[in-house]
Short mmCIF file of C-alpha atoms and ligand atoms in Angstrom, two decimals:
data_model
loop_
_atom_site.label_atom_id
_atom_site.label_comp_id
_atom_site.label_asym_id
_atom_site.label_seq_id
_atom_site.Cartn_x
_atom_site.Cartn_y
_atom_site.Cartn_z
CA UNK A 1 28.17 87.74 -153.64
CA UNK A 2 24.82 87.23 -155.80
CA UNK A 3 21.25 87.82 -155.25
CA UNK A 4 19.26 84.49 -154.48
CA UNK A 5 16.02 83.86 -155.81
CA UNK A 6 14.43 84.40 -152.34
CA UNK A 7 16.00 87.92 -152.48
CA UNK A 8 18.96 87.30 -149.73
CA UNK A 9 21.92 87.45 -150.67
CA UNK A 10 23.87 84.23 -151.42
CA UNK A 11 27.58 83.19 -150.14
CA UNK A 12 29.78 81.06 -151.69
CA UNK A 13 29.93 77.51 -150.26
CA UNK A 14 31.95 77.05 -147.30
CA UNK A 15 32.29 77.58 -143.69
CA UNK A 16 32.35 81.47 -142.35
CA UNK A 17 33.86 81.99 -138.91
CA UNK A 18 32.12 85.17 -138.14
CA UNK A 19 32.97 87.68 -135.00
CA UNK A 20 29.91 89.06 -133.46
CA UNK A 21 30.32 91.89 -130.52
CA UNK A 22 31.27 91.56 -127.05
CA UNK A 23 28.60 94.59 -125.83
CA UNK A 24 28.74 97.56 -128.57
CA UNK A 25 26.16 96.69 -131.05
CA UNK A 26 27.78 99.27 -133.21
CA UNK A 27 30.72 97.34 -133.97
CA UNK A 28 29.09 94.12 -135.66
CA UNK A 29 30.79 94.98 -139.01
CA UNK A 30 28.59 95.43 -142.48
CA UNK A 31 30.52 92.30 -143.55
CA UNK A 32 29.20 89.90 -140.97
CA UNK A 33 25.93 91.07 -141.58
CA UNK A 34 25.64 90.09 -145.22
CA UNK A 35 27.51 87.02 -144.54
CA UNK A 36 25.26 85.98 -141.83
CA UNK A 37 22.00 87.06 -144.31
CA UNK A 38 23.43 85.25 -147.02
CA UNK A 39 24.55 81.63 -145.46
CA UNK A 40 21.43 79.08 -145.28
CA UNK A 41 22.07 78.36 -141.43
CA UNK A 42 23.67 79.78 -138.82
CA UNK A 43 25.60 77.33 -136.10
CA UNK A 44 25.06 79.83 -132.54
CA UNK A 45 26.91 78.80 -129.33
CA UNK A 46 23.39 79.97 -127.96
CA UNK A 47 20.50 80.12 -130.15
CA UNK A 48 18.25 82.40 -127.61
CA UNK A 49 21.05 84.82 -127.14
CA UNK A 50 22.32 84.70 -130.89
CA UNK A 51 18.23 85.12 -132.21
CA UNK A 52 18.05 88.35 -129.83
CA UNK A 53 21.32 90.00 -131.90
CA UNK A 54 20.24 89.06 -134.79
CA UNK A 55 16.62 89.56 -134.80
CA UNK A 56 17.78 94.04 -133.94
CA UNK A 57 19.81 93.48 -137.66
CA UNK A 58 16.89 91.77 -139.11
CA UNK A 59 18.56 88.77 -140.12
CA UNK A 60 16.28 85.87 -140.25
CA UNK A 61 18.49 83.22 -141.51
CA UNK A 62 17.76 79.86 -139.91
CA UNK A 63 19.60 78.97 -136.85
CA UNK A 64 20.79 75.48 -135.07
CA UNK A 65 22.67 75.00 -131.56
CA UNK A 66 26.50 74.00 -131.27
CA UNK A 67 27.92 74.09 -128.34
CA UNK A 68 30.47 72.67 -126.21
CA UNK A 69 28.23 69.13 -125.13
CA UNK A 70 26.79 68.54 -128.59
CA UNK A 71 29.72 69.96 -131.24
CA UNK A 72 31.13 66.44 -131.60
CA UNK A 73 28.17 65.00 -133.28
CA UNK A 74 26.62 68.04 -134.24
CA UNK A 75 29.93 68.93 -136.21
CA UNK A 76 29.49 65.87 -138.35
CA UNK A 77 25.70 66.36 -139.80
CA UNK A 78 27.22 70.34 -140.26
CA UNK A 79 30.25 68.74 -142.26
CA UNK A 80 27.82 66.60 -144.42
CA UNK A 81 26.03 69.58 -145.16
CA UNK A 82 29.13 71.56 -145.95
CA UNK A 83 30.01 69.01 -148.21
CA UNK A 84 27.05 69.10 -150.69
CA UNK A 85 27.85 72.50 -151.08
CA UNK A 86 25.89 74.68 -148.34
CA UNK A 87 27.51 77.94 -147.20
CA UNK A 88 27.32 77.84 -143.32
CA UNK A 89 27.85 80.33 -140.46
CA UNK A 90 29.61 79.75 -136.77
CA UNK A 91 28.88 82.46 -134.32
CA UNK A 92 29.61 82.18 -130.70
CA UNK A 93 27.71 84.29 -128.14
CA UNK A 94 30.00 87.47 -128.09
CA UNK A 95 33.34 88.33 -129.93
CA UNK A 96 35.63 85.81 -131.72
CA UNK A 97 34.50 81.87 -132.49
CA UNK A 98 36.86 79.54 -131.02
CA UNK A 99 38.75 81.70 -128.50
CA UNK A 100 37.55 80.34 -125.17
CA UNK A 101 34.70 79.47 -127.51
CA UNK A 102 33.35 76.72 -129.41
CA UNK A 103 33.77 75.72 -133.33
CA UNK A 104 37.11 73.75 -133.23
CA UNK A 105 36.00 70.13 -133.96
CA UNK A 106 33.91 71.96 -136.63
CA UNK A 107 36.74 73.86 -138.08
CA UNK A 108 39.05 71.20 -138.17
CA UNK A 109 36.41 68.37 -140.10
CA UNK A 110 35.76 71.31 -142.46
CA UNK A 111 39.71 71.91 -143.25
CA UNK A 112 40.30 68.17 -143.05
CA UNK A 113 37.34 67.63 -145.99
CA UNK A 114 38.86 70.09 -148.21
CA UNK A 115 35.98 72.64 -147.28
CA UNK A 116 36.68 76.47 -147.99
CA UNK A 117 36.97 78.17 -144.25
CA UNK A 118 36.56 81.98 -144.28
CA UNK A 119 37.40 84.30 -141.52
CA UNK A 120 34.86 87.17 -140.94
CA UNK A 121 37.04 89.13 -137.94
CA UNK A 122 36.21 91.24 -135.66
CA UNK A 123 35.44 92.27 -132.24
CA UNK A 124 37.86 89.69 -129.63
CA UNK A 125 37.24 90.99 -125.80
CA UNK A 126 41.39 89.46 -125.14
CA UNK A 127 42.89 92.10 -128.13
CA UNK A 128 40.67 95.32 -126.91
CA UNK A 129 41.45 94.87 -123.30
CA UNK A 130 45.55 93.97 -124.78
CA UNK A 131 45.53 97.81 -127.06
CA UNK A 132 44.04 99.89 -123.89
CA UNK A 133 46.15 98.20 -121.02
CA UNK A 134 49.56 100.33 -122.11
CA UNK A 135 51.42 96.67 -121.50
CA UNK A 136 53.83 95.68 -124.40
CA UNK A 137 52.09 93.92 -127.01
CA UNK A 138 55.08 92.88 -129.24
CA UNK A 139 54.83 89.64 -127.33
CA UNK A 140 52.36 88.06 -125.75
CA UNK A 141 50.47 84.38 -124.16
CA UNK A 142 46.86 84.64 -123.87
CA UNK A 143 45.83 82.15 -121.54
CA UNK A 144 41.59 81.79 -121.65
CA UNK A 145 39.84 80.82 -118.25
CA UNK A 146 42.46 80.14 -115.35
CA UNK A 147 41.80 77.08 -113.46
CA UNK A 148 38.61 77.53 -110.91
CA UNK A 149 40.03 75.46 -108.43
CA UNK A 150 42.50 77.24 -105.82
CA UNK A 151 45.13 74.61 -105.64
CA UNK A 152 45.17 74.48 -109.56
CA UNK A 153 44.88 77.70 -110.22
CA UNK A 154 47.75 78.99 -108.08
CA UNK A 155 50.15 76.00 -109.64
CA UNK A 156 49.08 77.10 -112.99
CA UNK A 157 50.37 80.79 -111.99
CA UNK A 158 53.23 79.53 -110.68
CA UNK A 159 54.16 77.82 -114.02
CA UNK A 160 53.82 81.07 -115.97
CA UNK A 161 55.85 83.62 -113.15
CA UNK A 162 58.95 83.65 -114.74
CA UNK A 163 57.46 84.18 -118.64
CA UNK A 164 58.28 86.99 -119.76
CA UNK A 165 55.89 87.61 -122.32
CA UNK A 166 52.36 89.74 -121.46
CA UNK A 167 50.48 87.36 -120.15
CA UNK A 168 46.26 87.84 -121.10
CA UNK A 169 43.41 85.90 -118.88
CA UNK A 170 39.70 85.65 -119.04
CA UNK A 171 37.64 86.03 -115.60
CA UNK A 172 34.23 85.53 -114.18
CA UNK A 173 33.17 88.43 -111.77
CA UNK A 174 32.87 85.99 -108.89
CA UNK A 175 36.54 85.00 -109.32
CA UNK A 176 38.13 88.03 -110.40
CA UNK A 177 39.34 89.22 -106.85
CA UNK A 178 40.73 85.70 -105.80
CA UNK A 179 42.45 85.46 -108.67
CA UNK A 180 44.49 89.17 -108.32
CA UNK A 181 45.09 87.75 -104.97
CA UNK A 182 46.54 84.66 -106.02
CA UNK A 183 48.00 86.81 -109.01
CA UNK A 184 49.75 89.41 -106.29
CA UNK A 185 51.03 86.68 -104.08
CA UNK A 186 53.04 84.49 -106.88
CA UNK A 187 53.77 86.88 -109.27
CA UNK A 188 54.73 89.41 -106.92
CA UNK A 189 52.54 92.93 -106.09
CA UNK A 190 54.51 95.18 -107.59
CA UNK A 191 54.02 93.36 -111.34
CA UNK A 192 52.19 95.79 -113.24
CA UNK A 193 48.93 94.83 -114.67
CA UNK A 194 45.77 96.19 -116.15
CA UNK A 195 42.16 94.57 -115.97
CA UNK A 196 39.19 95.48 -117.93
CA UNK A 197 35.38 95.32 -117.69
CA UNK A 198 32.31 95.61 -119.57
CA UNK A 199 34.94 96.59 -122.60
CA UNK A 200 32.83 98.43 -125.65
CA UNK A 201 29.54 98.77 -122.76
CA UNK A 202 28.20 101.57 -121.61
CA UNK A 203 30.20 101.11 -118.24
CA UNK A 204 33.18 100.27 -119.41
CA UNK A 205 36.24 100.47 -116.99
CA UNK A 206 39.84 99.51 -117.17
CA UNK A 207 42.47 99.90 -114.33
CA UNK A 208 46.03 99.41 -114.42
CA UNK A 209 48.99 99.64 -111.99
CA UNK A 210 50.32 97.01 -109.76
CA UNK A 211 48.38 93.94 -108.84
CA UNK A 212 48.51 94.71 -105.55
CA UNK A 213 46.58 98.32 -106.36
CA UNK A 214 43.99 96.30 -108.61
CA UNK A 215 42.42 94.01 -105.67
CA UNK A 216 40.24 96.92 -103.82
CA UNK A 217 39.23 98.32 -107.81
CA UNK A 218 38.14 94.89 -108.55
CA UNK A 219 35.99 94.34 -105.28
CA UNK A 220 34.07 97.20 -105.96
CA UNK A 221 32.99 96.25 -108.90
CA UNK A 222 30.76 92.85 -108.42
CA UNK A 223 29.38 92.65 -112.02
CA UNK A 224 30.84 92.03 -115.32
CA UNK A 225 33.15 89.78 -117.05
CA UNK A 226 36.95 90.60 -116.80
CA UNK A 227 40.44 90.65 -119.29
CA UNK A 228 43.32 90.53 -116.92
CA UNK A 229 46.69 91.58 -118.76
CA UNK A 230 49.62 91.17 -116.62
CA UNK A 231 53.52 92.26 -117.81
CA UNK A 232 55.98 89.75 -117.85
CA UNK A 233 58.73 88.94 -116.06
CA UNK A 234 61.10 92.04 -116.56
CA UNK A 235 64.82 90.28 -117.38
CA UNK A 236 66.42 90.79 -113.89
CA UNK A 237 69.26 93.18 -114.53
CA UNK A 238 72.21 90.93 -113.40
CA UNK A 239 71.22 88.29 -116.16
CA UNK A 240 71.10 90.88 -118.96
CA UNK A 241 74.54 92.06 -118.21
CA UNK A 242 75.58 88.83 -117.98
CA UNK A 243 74.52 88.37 -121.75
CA UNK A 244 76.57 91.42 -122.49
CA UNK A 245 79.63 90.31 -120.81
CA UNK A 246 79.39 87.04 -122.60
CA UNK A 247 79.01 88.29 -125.76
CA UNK A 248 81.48 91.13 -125.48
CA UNK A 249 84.10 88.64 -124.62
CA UNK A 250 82.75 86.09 -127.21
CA UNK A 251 82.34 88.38 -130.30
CA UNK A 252 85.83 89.56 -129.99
CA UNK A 253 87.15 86.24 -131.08
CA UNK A 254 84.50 85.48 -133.13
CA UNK A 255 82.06 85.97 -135.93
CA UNK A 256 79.08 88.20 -134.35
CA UNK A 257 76.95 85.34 -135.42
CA UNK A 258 78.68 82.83 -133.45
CA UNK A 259 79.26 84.70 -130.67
CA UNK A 260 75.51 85.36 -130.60
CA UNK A 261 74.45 81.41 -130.86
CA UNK A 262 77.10 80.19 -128.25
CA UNK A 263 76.38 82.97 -125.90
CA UNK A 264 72.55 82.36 -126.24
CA UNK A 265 73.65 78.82 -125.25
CA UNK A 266 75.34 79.94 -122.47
CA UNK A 267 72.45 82.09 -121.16
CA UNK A 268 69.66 80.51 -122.28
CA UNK A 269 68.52 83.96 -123.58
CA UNK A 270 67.29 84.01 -127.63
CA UNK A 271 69.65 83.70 -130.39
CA UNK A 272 68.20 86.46 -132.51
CA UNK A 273 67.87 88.76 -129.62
CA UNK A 274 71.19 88.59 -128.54
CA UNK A 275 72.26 89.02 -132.42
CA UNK A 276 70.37 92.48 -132.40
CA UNK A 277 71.88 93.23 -129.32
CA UNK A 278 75.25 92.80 -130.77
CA UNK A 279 74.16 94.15 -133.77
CA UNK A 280 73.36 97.35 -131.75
CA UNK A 281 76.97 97.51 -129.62
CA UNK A 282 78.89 96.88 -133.31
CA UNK A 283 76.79 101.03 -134.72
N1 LIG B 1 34.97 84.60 -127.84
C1 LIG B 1 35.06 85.71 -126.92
C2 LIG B 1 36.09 86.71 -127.44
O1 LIG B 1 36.34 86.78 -128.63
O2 LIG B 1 36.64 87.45 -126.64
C3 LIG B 1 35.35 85.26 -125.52
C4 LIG B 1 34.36 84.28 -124.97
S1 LIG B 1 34.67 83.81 -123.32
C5 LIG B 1 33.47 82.55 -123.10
C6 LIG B 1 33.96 85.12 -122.39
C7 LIG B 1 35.01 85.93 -121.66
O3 LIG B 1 35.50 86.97 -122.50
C8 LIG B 1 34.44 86.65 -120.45
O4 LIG B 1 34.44 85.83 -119.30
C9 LIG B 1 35.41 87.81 -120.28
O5 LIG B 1 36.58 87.38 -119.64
C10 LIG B 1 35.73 88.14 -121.76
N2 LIG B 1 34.83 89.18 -122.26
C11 LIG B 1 33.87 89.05 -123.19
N3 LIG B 1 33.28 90.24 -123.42
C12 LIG B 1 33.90 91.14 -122.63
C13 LIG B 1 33.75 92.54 -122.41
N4 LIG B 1 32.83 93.25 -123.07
N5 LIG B 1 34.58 93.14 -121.52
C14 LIG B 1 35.50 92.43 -120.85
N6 LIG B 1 35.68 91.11 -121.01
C15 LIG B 1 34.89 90.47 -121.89
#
């Protein structure tokens, strides 16, 4: 980075995807501040609520509007700018561009012209409310806004009850008990779960336990946005010993590599976990 002539500091040409916080002011990094000073405009999700955050840092850099009903065409007179060499900024209102956010028709031209794209990371309301829930976080689907219509948003649960992956949601405080109802009732009440509130804020609160416990927390608590992290499917014992069996009897005639394919095959369980499992038995 260089000093201008106007005395800001100037970033190389390109397009910075910078994270902005999702309530703690204290955690808008050093780096996204002199990125954001140093670019010669700023695309905001919101420019009122964007100017407010960045008029506490001091950062005066110019800003212009993109947002989910202008980012087609307002993408394309970015791209032209990012293409005589301008260094430009996407912010989103809180947290993370692009997840449940917008930027992606932006992102996209810029990679498709050959434009430099940098990541400035940081604050993501989906991975706090993930490390505090105590869920496993080896794997997991993060799913954005459910459906707000009942009928969809129950099928959509229904497609994702048997995935056994931690599943992650985004929820609007006027929806958040519905949809722990609707939660409880497909994926079963005893599922454990966590949901979290006002995540970095000053009234922060997570609870976790079984969705069936979370309902009466939830309508307590009218205001606030909410993560909902929800365990997958455990492996219901009978099919996991059923994957043993099978590969007991199939690595005895065979390579432990075989054995593992055909008896993922079998089961429909995944090759490389059933090769550690046999891996495992073999020590
Ligand atoms: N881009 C953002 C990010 O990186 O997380 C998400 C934007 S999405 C439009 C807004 C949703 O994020 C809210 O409805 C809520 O589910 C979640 N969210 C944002 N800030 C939060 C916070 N401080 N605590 C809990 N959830 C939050």
């Amino acid at each position: 980075m260089s000093e201008s002539e106007s005395g800001r500091s100037a970033e190389r040409a390109g397009l910075y995807v910078v994270a902005t916080p999702i309530g703690n002011l204290g955690d808008f990094s050093v780096r996204a501040q002199e990125v954001l000073r140093g670019v010669e405009l700023i695309a905001a999700e919101d420019t009122r609520v964007s100017g407010r955050l960045l008029a506490h840092f001091g950062i005066r850099t110019p800003l212009i509007a993109l947002h989910e009903h202008n980012e087609r065409e307002r993408s394309e007179d970015l791209l032209a700018r990012l293409r005589e060499g301008a260094a430009i900024a996407l912010i989103s209102d809180a947290g993370t561009p692009l997840i449940s956010d917008p930027g992606l028709p932006l992102v996209r031209a810029a990679r498709a012209a050959g434009i430099a794209v940098y990541a400035v990371p940081g604050p993501c309301a989906f991975v706090a409310a993930l490390s505090v829930s105590g869920l496993p976080t080896d794997r997991f689907v993060f799913e954005g806004f459910l459906p707000s219509r009942a009928a969809a948003r129950r099928r959509r649960l229904t497609e994702l009850a048997a995935e056994p992956r931690t599943l992650i949601f985004y929820e609007a405080p006027h929806r958040i008990v519905d949809t722990l109802t609707d939660m409880a009732d497909v994926f079963g009440a005893t599922r454990e779960a966590a949901i979290s509130r006002e995540l970095t804020k000053l009234h922060e609160t997570v609870h976790a336990g079984p969705l069936g416990d979370l309902i009466a927390p939830a309508q307590a608590e009218t205001r606030g946005e909410w993560v909902v992290v929800v365990a997958g499917r455990a492996q219901p014992p009978s099919a996991s010993a059923d994957i043993e069996r099978t590969l007991e009897i199939l690595a005895a005639e065979l390579p432990l590599k075989q054995a593992a394919a055909l008896t993922a095959k079998l089961t429909g369980a995944a090759k490389n976990d059933v090769y550690a499992l046999g891996l495992r038995k073999k020590r």
